Short mmCIF file of N, CA and C in Angstrom, two decimals:
data_model
loop_
_atom_site.label_atom_id
_atom_site.label_comp_id
_atom_site.label_asym_id
_atom_site.label_seq_id
_atom_site.Cartn_x
_atom_site.Cartn_y
_atom_site.Cartn_z
N UNK A 36 -13.59 -49.78 110.68
CA UNK A 36 -13.30 -48.71 109.76
C UNK A 36 -12.79 -47.50 110.53
N UNK A 37 -11.61 -47.01 110.21
CA UNK A 37 -11.07 -45.84 110.90
C UNK A 37 -11.88 -44.58 110.59
N UNK A 38 -12.11 -43.82 111.61
CA UNK A 38 -12.79 -42.54 111.43
C UNK A 38 -11.95 -41.45 112.07
N UNK A 39 -12.06 -40.28 111.51
CA UNK A 39 -11.35 -39.13 112.08
C UNK A 39 -12.34 -37.99 112.20
N UNK A 40 -12.06 -37.11 113.11
CA UNK A 40 -12.86 -35.89 113.25
C UNK A 40 -12.03 -34.74 112.68
N UNK A 41 -12.64 -34.04 111.75
CA UNK A 41 -11.96 -32.91 111.14
C UNK A 41 -12.03 -31.75 112.12
N UNK A 42 -10.86 -31.24 112.47
CA UNK A 42 -10.79 -30.16 113.44
C UNK A 42 -11.15 -28.84 112.77
N UNK A 43 -11.48 -27.88 113.60
CA UNK A 43 -11.80 -26.56 113.06
C UNK A 43 -10.57 -25.96 112.40
N UNK A 44 -10.78 -25.31 111.29
CA UNK A 44 -9.71 -24.65 110.53
C UNK A 44 -8.62 -25.62 110.10
N UNK A 45 -8.96 -26.91 109.97
CA UNK A 45 -7.95 -27.89 109.52
C UNK A 45 -8.04 -28.04 108.01
N UNK A 46 -6.90 -28.06 107.40
CA UNK A 46 -6.82 -28.21 105.96
C UNK A 46 -7.33 -29.59 105.56
N UNK A 47 -8.02 -29.68 104.42
CA UNK A 47 -8.56 -30.96 103.96
C UNK A 47 -7.45 -31.97 103.68
N UNK A 48 -6.36 -31.52 103.08
CA UNK A 48 -5.25 -32.42 102.76
C UNK A 48 -4.64 -33.04 104.02
N UNK A 49 -4.57 -32.25 105.08
CA UNK A 49 -4.01 -32.74 106.34
C UNK A 49 -4.92 -33.81 106.93
N UNK A 50 -6.22 -33.56 106.92
CA UNK A 50 -7.15 -34.55 107.47
C UNK A 50 -7.18 -35.82 106.60
N UNK A 51 -7.08 -35.65 105.30
CA UNK A 51 -7.03 -36.81 104.40
C UNK A 51 -5.77 -37.63 104.66
N UNK A 52 -4.65 -36.96 104.89
CA UNK A 52 -3.41 -37.65 105.19
C UNK A 52 -3.52 -38.43 106.51
N UNK A 53 -4.17 -37.83 107.51
CA UNK A 53 -4.39 -38.53 108.78
C UNK A 53 -5.25 -39.78 108.58
N UNK A 54 -6.30 -39.63 107.76
CA UNK A 54 -7.18 -40.77 107.50
C UNK A 54 -6.43 -41.89 106.77
N UNK A 55 -5.63 -41.53 105.79
CA UNK A 55 -4.85 -42.53 105.06
C UNK A 55 -3.88 -43.24 105.98
N UNK A 56 -3.24 -42.50 106.89
CA UNK A 56 -2.31 -43.10 107.83
C UNK A 56 -3.03 -44.08 108.75
N UNK A 57 -4.22 -43.71 109.19
CA UNK A 57 -4.99 -44.61 110.04
C UNK A 57 -5.40 -45.87 109.29
N UNK A 58 -5.77 -45.74 108.02
CA UNK A 58 -6.13 -46.90 107.21
C UNK A 58 -4.92 -47.81 107.01
N UNK A 59 -3.76 -47.21 106.82
CA UNK A 59 -2.55 -48.01 106.64
C UNK A 59 -2.20 -48.77 107.92
N UNK A 60 -2.36 -48.12 109.06
CA UNK A 60 -2.09 -48.79 110.33
C UNK A 60 -3.06 -49.93 110.58
N UNK A 61 -4.32 -49.77 110.13
CA UNK A 61 -5.32 -50.82 110.30
C UNK A 61 -5.19 -51.89 109.22
N UNK A 62 -4.26 -51.72 108.29
CA UNK A 62 -3.97 -52.63 107.18
C UNK A 62 -5.21 -52.95 106.36
N UNK A 63 -5.99 -51.94 106.08
CA UNK A 63 -7.21 -52.12 105.28
C UNK A 63 -6.87 -52.37 103.83
N UNK A 64 -5.93 -51.61 103.27
CA UNK A 64 -5.58 -51.78 101.86
C UNK A 64 -4.92 -53.14 101.61
N UNK A 65 -4.08 -53.57 102.52
CA UNK A 65 -3.45 -54.88 102.35
C UNK A 65 -4.49 -55.98 102.37
N UNK A 66 -5.47 -55.85 103.27
CA UNK A 66 -6.54 -56.84 103.34
C UNK A 66 -7.39 -56.81 102.08
N UNK A 67 -7.66 -55.63 101.57
CA UNK A 67 -8.44 -55.48 100.34
C UNK A 67 -7.73 -56.14 99.17
N UNK A 68 -6.43 -55.90 99.05
CA UNK A 68 -5.68 -56.51 97.95
C UNK A 68 -5.65 -58.03 98.08
N UNK A 69 -5.57 -58.52 99.32
CA UNK A 69 -5.54 -59.95 99.53
C UNK A 69 -6.86 -60.61 99.14
N UNK A 70 -7.97 -59.89 99.32
CA UNK A 70 -9.29 -60.43 98.99
C UNK A 70 -9.78 -60.01 97.60
N UNK A 71 -8.93 -59.34 96.85
CA UNK A 71 -9.35 -58.85 95.54
C UNK A 71 -9.67 -60.00 94.59
N UNK A 72 -8.89 -61.06 94.63
CA UNK A 72 -9.09 -62.22 93.77
C UNK A 72 -9.20 -63.46 94.63
N UNK A 73 -9.89 -64.45 94.10
CA UNK A 73 -10.02 -65.70 94.82
C UNK A 73 -8.67 -66.41 94.86
N UNK A 74 -8.32 -66.90 96.01
CA UNK A 74 -7.06 -67.62 96.17
C UNK A 74 -7.39 -69.07 96.53
N UNK A 75 -6.90 -69.97 95.70
CA UNK A 75 -7.16 -71.39 95.95
C UNK A 75 -6.52 -71.79 97.27
N UNK A 76 -7.12 -72.77 97.95
CA UNK A 76 -6.56 -73.22 99.22
C UNK A 76 -5.12 -73.71 99.09
N UNK A 77 -4.77 -74.33 97.96
CA UNK A 77 -3.38 -74.79 97.79
C UNK A 77 -2.43 -73.61 97.68
N UNK A 78 -2.88 -72.52 97.03
CA UNK A 78 -2.04 -71.33 96.92
C UNK A 78 -1.85 -70.70 98.29
N UNK A 79 -2.94 -70.69 99.10
CA UNK A 79 -2.84 -70.14 100.45
C UNK A 79 -1.81 -70.90 101.27
N UNK A 80 -1.92 -72.24 101.23
CA UNK A 80 -0.97 -73.06 101.99
C UNK A 80 0.45 -72.82 101.51
N UNK A 81 0.62 -72.73 100.20
CA UNK A 81 1.96 -72.52 99.65
C UNK A 81 2.52 -71.17 100.09
N UNK A 82 1.68 -70.13 100.06
CA UNK A 82 2.12 -68.79 100.47
C UNK A 82 2.46 -68.76 101.95
N UNK A 83 1.62 -69.38 102.77
CA UNK A 83 1.87 -69.39 104.21
C UNK A 83 3.12 -70.17 104.55
N UNK A 84 3.34 -71.29 103.85
CA UNK A 84 4.54 -72.08 104.09
C UNK A 84 5.79 -71.29 103.71
N UNK A 85 5.72 -70.59 102.56
CA UNK A 85 6.86 -69.79 102.13
C UNK A 85 7.17 -68.68 103.12
N UNK A 86 6.13 -68.04 103.66
CA UNK A 86 6.38 -66.97 104.63
C UNK A 86 6.93 -67.54 105.93
N UNK A 87 6.49 -68.73 106.32
CA UNK A 87 7.02 -69.36 107.54
C UNK A 87 8.50 -69.70 107.36
N UNK A 88 8.86 -70.20 106.19
CA UNK A 88 10.27 -70.52 105.91
C UNK A 88 11.10 -69.24 105.95
N UNK A 89 10.56 -68.17 105.36
CA UNK A 89 11.28 -66.90 105.33
C UNK A 89 11.49 -66.36 106.75
N UNK A 90 10.42 -66.44 107.60
CA UNK A 90 10.55 -66.00 108.99
C UNK A 90 11.60 -66.81 109.73
N UNK A 91 11.60 -68.12 109.52
CA UNK A 91 12.55 -69.00 110.19
C UNK A 91 13.98 -68.66 109.78
N UNK A 92 14.19 -68.42 108.47
CA UNK A 92 15.53 -68.08 107.99
C UNK A 92 15.98 -66.74 108.56
N UNK A 93 15.07 -65.77 108.65
CA UNK A 93 15.41 -64.47 109.23
C UNK A 93 15.82 -64.64 110.70
N UNK A 94 15.06 -65.47 111.43
CA UNK A 94 15.36 -65.70 112.83
C UNK A 94 16.72 -66.36 112.99
N UNK A 95 17.02 -67.34 112.15
CA UNK A 95 18.32 -68.00 112.21
C UNK A 95 19.44 -67.00 111.92
N UNK A 96 19.24 -66.14 110.95
CA UNK A 96 20.25 -65.15 110.60
C UNK A 96 20.48 -64.19 111.76
N UNK A 97 19.39 -63.74 112.40
CA UNK A 97 19.54 -62.83 113.54
C UNK A 97 20.27 -63.52 114.69
N UNK A 98 19.93 -64.77 114.95
CA UNK A 98 20.59 -65.52 116.02
C UNK A 98 22.08 -65.69 115.72
N UNK A 99 22.39 -65.95 114.46
CA UNK A 99 23.79 -66.14 114.06
C UNK A 99 24.57 -64.85 114.24
N UNK A 100 23.98 -63.74 113.84
CA UNK A 100 24.65 -62.45 113.95
C UNK A 100 24.88 -62.10 115.42
N UNK A 101 23.88 -62.33 116.26
CA UNK A 101 24.05 -62.00 117.68
C UNK A 101 25.09 -62.90 118.34
N UNK A 102 25.14 -64.18 117.95
CA UNK A 102 26.15 -65.06 118.54
C UNK A 102 27.56 -64.67 118.10
N UNK A 103 27.70 -64.21 116.85
CA UNK A 103 29.01 -63.75 116.37
C UNK A 103 29.45 -62.50 117.13
N UNK A 104 28.49 -61.61 117.42
CA UNK A 104 28.81 -60.39 118.15
C UNK A 104 29.26 -60.73 119.57
N UNK A 105 28.58 -61.68 120.18
CA UNK A 105 28.95 -62.07 121.55
C UNK A 105 30.33 -62.71 121.60
N UNK A 106 30.70 -63.44 120.57
CA UNK A 106 32.02 -64.08 120.54
C UNK A 106 33.11 -63.03 120.45
N UNK A 107 32.85 -61.95 119.72
CA UNK A 107 33.85 -60.90 119.57
C UNK A 107 34.10 -60.15 120.86
N UNK A 108 33.09 -60.01 121.67
CA UNK A 108 33.21 -59.20 122.90
C UNK A 108 33.56 -60.01 124.06
#
């Protein structure tokens, strides 16, 4: 759990913004949303497979773009 120390004469909104930023970096809200409802094991596998396919396609696209750039130069 992220903690912050409120500095002297620091505005509450500023410290709250710092805390929210730290929570976002620690991906607490994303984890909370993911555990909000029960996810069947088949749904988990399906989601993970879809994200793996998406990552692979992104990697192929990046490789293709870089190879096209190298051919031009």
